[in-house]
Short mmCIF file of C-alpha atoms in Angstrom, two decimals:
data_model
loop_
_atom_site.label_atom_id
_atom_site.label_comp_id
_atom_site.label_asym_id
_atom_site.label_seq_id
_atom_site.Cartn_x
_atom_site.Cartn_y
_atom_site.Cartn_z
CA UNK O 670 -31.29 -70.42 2.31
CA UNK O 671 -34.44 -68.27 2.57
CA UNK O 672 -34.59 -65.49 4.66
CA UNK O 673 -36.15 -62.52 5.76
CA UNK O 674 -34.90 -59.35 3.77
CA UNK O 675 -34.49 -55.65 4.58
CA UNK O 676 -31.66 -53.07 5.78
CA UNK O 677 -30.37 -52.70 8.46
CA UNK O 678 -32.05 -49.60 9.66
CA UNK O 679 -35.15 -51.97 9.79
CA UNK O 680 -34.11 -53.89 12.92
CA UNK O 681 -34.97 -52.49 16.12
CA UNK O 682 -31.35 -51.67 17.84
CA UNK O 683 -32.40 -52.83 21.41
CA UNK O 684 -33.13 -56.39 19.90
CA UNK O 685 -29.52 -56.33 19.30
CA UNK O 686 -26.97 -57.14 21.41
CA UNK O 687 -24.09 -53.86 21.37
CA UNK O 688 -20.75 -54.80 22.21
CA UNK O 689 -18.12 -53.13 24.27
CA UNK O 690 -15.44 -53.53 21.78
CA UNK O 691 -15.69 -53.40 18.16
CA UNK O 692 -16.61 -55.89 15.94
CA UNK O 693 -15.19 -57.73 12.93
CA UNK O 694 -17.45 -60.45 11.40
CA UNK O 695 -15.38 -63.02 8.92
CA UNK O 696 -17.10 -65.07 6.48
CA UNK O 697 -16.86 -66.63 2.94
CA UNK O 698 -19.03 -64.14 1.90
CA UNK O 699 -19.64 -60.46 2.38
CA UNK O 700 -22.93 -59.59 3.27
CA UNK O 701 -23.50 -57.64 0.32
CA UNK O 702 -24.02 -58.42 -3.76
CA UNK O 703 -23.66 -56.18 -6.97
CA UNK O 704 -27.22 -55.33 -8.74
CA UNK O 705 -28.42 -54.99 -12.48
CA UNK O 706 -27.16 -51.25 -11.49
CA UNK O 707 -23.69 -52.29 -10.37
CA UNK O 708 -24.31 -50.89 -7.69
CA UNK O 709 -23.83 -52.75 -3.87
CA UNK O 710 -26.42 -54.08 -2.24
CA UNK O 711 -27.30 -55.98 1.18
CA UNK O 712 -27.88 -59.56 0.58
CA UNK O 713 -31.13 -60.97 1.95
CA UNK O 714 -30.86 -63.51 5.14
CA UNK O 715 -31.81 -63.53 8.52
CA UNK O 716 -27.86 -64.15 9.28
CA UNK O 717 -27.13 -60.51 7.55
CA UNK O 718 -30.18 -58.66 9.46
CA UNK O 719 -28.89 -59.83 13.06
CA UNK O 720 -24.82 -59.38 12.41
CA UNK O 721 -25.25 -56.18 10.54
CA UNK O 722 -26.43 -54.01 13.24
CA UNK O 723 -23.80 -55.48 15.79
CA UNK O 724 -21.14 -54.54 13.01
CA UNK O 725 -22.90 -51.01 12.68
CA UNK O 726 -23.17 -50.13 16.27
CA UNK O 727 -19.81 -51.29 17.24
CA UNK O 728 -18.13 -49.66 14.12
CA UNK O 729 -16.80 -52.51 13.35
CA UNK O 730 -16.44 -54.01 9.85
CA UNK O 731 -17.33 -57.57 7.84
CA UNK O 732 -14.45 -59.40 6.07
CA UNK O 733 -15.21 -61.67 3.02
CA UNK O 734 -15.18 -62.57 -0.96
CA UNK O 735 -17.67 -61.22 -3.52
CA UNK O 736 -18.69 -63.87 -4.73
CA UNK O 737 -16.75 -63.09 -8.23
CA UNK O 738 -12.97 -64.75 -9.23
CA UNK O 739 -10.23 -62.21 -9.58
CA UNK O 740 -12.20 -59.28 -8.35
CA UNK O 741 -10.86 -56.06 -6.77
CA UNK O 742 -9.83 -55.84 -2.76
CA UNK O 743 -11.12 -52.00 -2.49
CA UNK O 744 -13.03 -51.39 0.72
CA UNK O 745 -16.75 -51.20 0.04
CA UNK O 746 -19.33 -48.75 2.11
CA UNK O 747 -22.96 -49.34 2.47
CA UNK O 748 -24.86 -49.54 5.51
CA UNK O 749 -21.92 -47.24 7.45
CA UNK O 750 -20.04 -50.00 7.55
CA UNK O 751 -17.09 -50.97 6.12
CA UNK O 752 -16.47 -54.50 3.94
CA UNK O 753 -13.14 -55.69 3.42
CA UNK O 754 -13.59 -58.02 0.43
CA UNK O 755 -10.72 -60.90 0.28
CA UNK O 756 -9.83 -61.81 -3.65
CA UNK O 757 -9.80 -65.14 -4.70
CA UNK O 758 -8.49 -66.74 -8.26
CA UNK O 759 -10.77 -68.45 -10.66
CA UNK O 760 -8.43 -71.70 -9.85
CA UNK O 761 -8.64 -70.72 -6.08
CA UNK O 762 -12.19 -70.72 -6.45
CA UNK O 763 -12.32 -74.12 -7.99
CA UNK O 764 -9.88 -75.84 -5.46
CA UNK O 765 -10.90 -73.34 -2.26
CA UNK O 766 -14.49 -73.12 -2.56
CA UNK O 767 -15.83 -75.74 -5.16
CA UNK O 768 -12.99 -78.12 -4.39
CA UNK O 769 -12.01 -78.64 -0.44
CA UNK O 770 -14.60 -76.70 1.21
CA UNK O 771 -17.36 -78.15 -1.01
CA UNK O 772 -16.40 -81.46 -2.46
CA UNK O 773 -13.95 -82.43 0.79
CA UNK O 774 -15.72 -80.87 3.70
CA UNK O 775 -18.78 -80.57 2.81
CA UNK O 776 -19.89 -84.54 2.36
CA UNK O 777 -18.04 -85.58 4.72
CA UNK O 778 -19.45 -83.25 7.92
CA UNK O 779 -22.55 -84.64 6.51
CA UNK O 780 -22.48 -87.96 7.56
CA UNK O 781 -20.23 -88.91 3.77
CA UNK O 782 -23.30 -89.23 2.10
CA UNK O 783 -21.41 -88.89 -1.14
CA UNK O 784 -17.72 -89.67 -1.27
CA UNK O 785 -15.65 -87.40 -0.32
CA UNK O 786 -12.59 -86.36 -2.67
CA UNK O 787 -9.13 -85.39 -0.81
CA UNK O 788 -7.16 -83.46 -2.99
CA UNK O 789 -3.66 -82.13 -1.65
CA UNK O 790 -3.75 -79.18 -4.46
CA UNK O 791 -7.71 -78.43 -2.73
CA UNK O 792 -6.21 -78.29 0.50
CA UNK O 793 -3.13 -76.31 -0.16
CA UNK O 794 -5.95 -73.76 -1.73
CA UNK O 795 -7.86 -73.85 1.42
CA UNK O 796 -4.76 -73.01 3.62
CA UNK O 797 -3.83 -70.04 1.20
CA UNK O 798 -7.25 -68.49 1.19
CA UNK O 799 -7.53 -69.13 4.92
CA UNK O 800 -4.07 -67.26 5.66
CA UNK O 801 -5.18 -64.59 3.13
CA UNK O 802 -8.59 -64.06 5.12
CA UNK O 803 -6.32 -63.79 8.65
CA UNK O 804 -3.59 -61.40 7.59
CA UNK O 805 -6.56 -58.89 6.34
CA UNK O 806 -8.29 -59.80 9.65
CA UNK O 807 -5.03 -58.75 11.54
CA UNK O 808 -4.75 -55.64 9.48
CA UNK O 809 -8.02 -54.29 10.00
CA UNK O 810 -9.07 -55.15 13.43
CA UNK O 811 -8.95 -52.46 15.91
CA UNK O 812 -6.73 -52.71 19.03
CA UNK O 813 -8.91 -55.41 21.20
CA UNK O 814 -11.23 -56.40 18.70
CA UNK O 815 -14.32 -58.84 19.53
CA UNK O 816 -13.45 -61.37 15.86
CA UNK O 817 -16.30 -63.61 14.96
CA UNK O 818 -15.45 -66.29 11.83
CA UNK O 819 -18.43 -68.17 10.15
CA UNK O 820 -18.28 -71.70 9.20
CA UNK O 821 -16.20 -74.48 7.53
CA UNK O 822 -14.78 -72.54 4.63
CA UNK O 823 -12.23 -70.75 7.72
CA UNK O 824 -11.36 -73.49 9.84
CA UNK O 825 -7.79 -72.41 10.17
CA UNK O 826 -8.06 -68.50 10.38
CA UNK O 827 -8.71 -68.85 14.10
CA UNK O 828 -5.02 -70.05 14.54
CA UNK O 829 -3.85 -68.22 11.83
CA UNK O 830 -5.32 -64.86 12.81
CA UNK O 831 -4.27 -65.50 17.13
CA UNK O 832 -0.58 -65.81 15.91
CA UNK O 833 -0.66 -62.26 14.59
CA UNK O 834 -2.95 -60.65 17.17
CA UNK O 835 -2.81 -61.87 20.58
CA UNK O 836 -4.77 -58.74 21.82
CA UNK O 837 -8.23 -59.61 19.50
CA UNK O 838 -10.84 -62.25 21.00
CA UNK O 839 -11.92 -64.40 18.56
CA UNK O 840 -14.79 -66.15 18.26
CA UNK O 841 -16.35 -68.90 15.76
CA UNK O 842 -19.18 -70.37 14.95
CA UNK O 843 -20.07 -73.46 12.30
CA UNK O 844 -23.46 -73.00 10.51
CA UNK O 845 -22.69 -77.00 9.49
CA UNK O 846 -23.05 -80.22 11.06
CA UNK O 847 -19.45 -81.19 13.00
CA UNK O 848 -18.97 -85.29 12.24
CA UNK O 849 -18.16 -87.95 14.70
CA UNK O 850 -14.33 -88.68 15.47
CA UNK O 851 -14.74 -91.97 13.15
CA UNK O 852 -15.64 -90.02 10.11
CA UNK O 853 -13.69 -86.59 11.16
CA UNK O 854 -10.51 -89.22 10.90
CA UNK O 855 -10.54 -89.71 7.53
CA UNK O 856 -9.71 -86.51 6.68
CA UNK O 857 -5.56 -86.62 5.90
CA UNK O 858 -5.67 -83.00 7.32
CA UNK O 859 -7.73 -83.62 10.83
CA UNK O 860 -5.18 -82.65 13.15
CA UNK O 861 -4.17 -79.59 11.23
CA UNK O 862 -8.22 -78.55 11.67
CA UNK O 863 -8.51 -78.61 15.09
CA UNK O 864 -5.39 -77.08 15.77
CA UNK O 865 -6.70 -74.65 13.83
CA UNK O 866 -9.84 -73.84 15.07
CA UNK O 867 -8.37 -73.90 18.91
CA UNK O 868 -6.72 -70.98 18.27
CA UNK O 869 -10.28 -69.71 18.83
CA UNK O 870 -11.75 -68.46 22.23
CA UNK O 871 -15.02 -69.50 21.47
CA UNK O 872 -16.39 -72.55 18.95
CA UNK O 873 -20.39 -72.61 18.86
CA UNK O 874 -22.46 -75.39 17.29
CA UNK O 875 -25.63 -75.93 16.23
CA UNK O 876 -26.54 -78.83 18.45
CA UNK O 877 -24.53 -80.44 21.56
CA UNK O 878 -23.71 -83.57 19.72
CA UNK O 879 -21.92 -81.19 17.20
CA UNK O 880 -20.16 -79.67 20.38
CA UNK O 881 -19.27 -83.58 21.78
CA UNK O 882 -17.54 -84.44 18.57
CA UNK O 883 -15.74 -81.97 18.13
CA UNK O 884 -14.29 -82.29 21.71
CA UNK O 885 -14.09 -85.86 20.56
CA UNK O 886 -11.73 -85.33 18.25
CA UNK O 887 -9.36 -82.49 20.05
CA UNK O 888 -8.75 -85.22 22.66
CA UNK O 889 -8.09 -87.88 20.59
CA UNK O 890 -5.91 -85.65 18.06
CA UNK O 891 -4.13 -82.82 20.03
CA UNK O 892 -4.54 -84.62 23.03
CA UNK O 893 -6.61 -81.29 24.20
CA UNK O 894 -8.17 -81.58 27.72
CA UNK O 895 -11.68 -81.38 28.89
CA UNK O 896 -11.86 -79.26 32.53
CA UNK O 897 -15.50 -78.90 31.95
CA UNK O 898 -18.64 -78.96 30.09
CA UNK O 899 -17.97 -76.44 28.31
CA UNK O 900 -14.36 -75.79 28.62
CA UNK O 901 -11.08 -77.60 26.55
CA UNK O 902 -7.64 -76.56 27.76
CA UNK O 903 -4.72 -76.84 24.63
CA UNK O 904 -1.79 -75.06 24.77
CA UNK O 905 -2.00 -73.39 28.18
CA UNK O 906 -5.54 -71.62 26.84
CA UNK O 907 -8.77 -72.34 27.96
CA UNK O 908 -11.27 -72.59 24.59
CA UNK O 909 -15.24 -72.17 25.18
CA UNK O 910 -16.96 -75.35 23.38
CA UNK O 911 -20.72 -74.85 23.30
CA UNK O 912 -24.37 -75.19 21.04
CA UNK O 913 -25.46 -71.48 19.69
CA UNK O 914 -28.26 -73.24 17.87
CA UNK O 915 -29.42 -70.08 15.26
CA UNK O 916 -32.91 -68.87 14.36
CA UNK O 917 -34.70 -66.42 12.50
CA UNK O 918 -36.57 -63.26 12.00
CA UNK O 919 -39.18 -64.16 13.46
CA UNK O 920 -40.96 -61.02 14.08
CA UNK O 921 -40.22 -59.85 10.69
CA UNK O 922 -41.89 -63.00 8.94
CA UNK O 923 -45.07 -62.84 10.91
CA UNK O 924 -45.53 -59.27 9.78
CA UNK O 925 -45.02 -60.21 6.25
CA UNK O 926 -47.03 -63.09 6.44
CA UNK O 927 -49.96 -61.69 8.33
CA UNK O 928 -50.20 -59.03 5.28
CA UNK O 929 -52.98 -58.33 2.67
CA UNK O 930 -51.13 -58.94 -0.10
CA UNK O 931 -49.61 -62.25 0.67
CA UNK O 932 -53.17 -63.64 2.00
CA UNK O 933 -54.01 -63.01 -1.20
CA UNK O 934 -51.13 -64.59 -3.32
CA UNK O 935 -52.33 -67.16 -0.90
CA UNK O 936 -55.59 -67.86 -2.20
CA UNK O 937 -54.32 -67.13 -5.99
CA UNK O 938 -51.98 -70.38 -5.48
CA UNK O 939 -54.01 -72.27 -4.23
CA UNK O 940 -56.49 -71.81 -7.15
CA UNK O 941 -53.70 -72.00 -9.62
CA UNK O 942 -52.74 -75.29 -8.04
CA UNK O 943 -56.55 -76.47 -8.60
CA UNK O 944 -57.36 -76.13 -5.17
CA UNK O 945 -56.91 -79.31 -3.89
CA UNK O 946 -57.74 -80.64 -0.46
CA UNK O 947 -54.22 -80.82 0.68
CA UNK O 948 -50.70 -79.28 -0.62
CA UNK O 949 -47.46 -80.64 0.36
CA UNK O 950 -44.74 -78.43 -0.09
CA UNK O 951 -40.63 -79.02 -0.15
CA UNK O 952 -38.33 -75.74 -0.08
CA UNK O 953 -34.58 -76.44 -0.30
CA UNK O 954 -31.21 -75.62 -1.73
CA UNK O 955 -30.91 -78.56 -4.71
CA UNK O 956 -28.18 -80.04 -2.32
CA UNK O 957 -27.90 -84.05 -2.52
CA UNK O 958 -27.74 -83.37 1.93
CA UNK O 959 -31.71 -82.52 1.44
CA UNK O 960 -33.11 -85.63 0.94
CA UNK O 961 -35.25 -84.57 -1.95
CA UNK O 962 -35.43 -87.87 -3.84
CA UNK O 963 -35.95 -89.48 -1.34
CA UNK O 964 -38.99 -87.39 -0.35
CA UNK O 965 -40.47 -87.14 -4.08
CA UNK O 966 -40.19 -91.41 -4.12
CA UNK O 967 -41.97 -91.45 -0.97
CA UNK O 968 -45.10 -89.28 -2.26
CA UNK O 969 -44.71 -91.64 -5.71
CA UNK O 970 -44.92 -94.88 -3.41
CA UNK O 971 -47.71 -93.46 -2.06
CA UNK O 972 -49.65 -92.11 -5.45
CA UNK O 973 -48.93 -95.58 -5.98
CA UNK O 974 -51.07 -97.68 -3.58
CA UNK O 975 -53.47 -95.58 -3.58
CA UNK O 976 -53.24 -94.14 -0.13
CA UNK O 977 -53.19 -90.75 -1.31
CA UNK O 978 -55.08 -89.43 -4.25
CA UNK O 979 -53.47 -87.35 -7.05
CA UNK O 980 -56.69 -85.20 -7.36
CA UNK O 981 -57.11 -84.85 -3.56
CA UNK O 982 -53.12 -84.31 -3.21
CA UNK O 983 -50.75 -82.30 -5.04
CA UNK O 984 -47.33 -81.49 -3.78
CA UNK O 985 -44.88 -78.19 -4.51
CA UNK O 986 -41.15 -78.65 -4.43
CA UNK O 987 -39.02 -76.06 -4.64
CA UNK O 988 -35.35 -76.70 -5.65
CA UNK O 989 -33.04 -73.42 -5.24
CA UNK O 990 -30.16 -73.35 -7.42
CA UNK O 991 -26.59 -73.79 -5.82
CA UNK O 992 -22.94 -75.17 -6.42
CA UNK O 993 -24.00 -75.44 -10.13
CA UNK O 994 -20.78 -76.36 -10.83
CA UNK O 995 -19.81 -78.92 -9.41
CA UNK O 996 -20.78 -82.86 -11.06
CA UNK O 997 -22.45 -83.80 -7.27
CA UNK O 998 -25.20 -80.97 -8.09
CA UNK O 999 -25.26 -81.04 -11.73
CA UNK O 1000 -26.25 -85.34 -11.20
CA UNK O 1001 -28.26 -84.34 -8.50
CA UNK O 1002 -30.35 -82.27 -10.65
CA UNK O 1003 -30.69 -84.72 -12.99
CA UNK O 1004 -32.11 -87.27 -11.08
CA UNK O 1005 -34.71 -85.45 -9.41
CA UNK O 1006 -35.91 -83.95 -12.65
CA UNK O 1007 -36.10 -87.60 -13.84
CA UNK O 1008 -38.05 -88.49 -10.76
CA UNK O 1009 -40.65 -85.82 -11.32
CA UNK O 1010 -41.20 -86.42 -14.97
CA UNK O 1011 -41.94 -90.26 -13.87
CA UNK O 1012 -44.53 -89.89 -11.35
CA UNK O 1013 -46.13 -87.01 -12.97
CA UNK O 1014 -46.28 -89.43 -16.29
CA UNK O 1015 -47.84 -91.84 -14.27
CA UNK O 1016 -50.33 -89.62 -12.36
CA UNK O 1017 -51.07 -86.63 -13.75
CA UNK O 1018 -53.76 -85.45 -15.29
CA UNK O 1019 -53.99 -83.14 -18.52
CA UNK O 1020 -53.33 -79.59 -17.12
CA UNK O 1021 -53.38 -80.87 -13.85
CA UNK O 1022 -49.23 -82.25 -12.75
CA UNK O 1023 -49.52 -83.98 -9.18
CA UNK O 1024 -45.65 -82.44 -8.16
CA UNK O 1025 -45.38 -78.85 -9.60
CA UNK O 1026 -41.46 -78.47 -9.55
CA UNK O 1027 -39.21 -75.41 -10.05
CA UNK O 1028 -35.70 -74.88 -10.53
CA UNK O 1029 -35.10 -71.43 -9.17
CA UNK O 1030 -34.41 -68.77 -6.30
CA UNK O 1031 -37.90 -67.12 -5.12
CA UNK O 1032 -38.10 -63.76 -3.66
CA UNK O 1033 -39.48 -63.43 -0.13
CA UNK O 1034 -43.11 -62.30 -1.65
CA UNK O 1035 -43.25 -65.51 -3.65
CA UNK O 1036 -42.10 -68.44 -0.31
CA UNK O 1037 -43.93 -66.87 2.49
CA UNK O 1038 -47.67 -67.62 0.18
CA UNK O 1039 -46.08 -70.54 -0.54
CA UNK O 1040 -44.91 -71.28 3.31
CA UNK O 1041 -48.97 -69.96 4.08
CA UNK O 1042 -50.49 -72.22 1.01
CA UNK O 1043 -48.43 -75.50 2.37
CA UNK O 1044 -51.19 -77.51 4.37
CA UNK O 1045 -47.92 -80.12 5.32
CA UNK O 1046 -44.36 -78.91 5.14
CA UNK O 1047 -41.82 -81.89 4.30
CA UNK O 1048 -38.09 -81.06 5.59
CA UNK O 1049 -36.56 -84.03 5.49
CA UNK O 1050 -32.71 -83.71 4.74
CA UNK O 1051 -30.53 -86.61 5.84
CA UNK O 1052 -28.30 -84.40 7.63
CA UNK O 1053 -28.88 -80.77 8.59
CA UNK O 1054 -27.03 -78.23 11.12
CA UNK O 1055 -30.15 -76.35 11.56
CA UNK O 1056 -32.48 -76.32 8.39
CA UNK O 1057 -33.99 -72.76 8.95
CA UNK O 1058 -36.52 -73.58 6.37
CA UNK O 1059 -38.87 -75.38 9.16
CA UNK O 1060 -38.73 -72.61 11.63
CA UNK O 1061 -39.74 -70.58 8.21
CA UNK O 1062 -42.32 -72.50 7.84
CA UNK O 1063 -44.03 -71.87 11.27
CA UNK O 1064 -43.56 -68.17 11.11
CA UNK O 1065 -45.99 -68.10 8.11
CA UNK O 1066 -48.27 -69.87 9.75
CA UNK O 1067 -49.72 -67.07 11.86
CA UNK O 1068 -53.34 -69.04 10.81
CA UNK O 1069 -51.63 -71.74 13.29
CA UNK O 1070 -52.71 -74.11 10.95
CA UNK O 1071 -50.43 -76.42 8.80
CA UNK O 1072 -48.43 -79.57 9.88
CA UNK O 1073 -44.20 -79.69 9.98
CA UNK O 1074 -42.86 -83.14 8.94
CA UNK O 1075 -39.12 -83.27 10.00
CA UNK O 1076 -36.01 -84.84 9.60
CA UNK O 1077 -34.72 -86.58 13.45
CA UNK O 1078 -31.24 -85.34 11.97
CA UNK O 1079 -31.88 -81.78 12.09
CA UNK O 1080 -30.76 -79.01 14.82
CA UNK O 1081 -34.78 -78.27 14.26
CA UNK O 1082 -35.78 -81.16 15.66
CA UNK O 1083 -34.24 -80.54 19.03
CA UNK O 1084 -36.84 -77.28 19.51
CA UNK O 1085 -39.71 -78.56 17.08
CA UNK O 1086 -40.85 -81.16 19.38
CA UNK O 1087 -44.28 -81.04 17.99
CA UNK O 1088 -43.33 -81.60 14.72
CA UNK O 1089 -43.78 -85.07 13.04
CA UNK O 1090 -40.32 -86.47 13.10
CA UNK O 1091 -39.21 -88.92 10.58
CA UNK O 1092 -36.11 -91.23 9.93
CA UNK O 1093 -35.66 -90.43 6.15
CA UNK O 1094 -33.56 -93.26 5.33
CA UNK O 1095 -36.74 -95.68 6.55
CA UNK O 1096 -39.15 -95.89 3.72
CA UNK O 1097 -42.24 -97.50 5.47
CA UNK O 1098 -41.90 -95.40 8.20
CA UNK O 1099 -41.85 -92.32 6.10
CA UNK O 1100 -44.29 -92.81 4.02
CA UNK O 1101 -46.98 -93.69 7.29
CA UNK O 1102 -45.28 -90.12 8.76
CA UNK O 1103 -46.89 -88.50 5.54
CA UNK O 1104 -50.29 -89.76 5.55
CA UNK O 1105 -50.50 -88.98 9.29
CA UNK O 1106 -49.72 -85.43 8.55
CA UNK O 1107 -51.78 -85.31 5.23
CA UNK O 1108 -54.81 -87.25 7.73
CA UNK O 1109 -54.65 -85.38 10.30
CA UNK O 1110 -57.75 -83.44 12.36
CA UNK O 1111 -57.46 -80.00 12.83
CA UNK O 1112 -58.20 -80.76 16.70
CA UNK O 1113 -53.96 -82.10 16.76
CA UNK O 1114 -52.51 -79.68 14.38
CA UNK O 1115 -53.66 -76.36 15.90
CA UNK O 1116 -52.11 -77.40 18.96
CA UNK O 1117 -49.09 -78.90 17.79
CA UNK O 1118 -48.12 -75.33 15.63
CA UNK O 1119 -49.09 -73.21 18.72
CA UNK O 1120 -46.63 -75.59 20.72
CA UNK O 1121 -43.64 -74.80 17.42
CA UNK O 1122 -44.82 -71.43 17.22
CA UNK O 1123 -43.74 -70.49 20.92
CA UNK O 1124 -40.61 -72.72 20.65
CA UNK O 1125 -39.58 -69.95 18.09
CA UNK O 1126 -41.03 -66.85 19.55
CA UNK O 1127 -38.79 -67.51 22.39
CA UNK O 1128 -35.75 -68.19 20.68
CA UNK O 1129 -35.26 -65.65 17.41
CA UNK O 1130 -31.84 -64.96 15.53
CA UNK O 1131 -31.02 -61.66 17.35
CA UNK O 1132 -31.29 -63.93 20.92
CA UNK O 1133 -29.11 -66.19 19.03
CA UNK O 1134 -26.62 -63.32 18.41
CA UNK O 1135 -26.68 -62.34 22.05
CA UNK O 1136 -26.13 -65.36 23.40
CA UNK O 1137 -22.74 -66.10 21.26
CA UNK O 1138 -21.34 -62.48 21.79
CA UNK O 1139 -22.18 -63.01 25.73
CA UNK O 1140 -19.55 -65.78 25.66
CA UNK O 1141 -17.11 -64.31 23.60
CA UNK O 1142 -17.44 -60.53 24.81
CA UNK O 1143 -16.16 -61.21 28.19
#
């Protein structure tokens, strides 16, 4: 996902909650990357800018892979703090990370789009890798720790890790979409889940209904009780269930965006484009979750009838690269290529494409003109946890200009009220959503991104941090 970049000496410590005990962060990932120098490097993200200094000031350390099969488990330093990376095999990485977390997990916490593909060699992977993360969790964490675990990937390290050391707090949080109980239940290893994850102190969510299921599903599986709304009792414990819905840098992408040099990349794309009278503009992770067919149809349809014009209206879709290995991706890829080649065939003019598509990662100086240059923004996955990409959006908008079209089944759409929120499964319906945004008077939209632009002032990633480590440093 995009994200503000920097170090972590950029970050003003008293936006940053300090904790009283020291911190380990767990995650599939370590917050850092090898360069073209081979040299470590901190990875770009608003996640990594507000957990870093927490980490930092609480000399505390971050647990996760590399990124790369096989590779070494030597204790990296950058940033004063230390990373613990966990290996993983090529064929762990193929059954862990491309198999159960990403072809089992994955679809099915989003709604089972695609079909879902339950593998008893994936999940015997999973538990391996999740055991391996919790023994170096145990080993590592100081007497009393504070233990925060990211996402689906370590679903049973919570357990796994509380067996080991009853004297750490441990906290997680899923970036992800939790299903309902009637999907949750297909999976053969459900119960083995929650169990897992109780063993936490503290499970945040994106969104309440996230929360809901998954108290759902411990009372219908492990027979866990609810003693309030934010409280499940299993196993003599008490376990905090709550929404932590995440933001961004906000600060840190209005200064960008508000700079010389990105006003004028501005301008320059707009010209390149042929400056048209209205850009619409998709950023997303080429996930089949995104909804990006479905979005590139919708502009086709309307091409189509005529109700909007392909030298009046051009639109921008940005597909980042991800999971490149896996089939799902690799026929997702193909089909929106195919897509664009179509209506451009139809519609396009010599020189002149009406969807200008690329297949690649841009750097922060490239998507915040683009962000700026977007008159309407189209996120419209069919199932998101968050989708950071619209609060993006309104951060570059310092002009408070520019109209947010948004997916009802994102954790946006619970604080972008004033965005134009769309059912992306209903075609009519979506395609009246995008002339209304592309038709729309100045006189509704300035108010409307003022409206979005507070909703995120007031609610950034380091006030997201805060209010997670409030619960679970207590």
């Amino acid at each position: 996902m995009p994200g503000a970049v920097g170090t972590v000496n950029d970050i003003d410590a008293q936006s940053t909650p300090t904790p009283k005990r020291p911190l380990v962060i767990a995650a599939n990932r370590l917050p850092v990357a090898l360069n073209d120098d081979g040299e470590w490097e901190t990875s770009p993200g608003g996640l990594v800018r507000a957990l870093l200094p927490i980490v930092q000031e609480s000399e505390g350390a971050w647990v996760g892979w590399t990124g790369q099969a096989d590779s070494a488990a030597d204790i990296i330093h950058t940033d004063g703090i230390e990373m613990h990376p966990v290996p993983i095999s090529a064929d762990e990485m193929e059954r862990y990370y491309e198999g159960f977390a990403n072809d089992t997990l994955w679809p099915l916490y989003h709604d089972a789009i695609k079909e879902s593909n339950f593998d008893g060699d994936d999940w015997n992977a999973y538990v391996a890798v999740n055991e391996r993360f919790a023994v170096r969790i145990a080993n590592i964490a100081p007497a009393n720790a504070l233990v925060w675990i990211h996402d689906y990937h370590l679903q049973l390290v919570p357990a796994m890790l509380r067996a080991q050391r009853s004297d750490v707090r441990i906290g997680w949080f899923n970036h992800i979409p939790f299903p309902p109980l009637e999907l949750f239940q297909r999976l053969p290893w459900r119960t083995e889940i929650i169990k897992g994850l109780l063993g936490a102190d503290v499970l945040g969510f994106q969104r309440e209904r996230g929360a809901r299921n998954f108290i759902a599903a411990a009372h219908q599986l492990v027979d866990a009780t609810e003693v309030d709304d934010n409280l499940v009792n299993f196993d003599g414990r008490n376990v905090h269930v709550g929404n932590f819905p995440i933001s961004i840098d906000v600060d840190e992408f209005e200064l960008l965006a508000s700079g010389r040099a990105i006003r004028q990349r501005t301008a320059q794309i707009r010209t390149r484009l042929g400056d048209p009278e209205v850009i619409l503009l998709g950023v997303d992770r080429l996930d089949y979750t995104k909804g990006i067919g479905a979005r590139l149809r919708a502009f086709g349809r309307l091409l189509d009838s005529g109700r909007l014009d392909p030298e009046r209206h051009v639109m921008v879709q940005i597909a980042t690269p991800t999971r490149q290995g896996v089939e799902l991706y690799q026929e997702e890829r193909r089909e929106i290529e195919q897509i664009v080649g179509e209506i451009n065939g139809v519609h396009a003019r010599l020189g002149f494409p009406v969807i200008h598509y690329l297949h690649q990662m841009l750097p922060l100086g490239e998507l915040i003109p683009l962000y700026r240059a977007g008159d309407v923004m189209l996120v419209t996955p069919f199932r998101d946890g968050m989708n950071l990409v619209a609060k993006e959006y309104v951060a570059a908008h310092v002009d408070g200009d520019g109209v947010l079209v948004l997916s009802e089944f994102t954790g946006a759409a619970d604080e972008l009220e004033d965005a134009l929120l769309v059912n992306p499964h209903d075609e009519h319906t979506f395609d009246d959503v995008i002339v209304r945004a592309v038709e729309m008077h100045r006189h509704e939209r300035r108010p409307r991104m003022e409206a979005m632009r507070k909703a995120i002032e007031s609610a950034n990633v380091s006030m997201w941090a805060r209010s997670f480590m409030d619960v679970l440093d207590t």
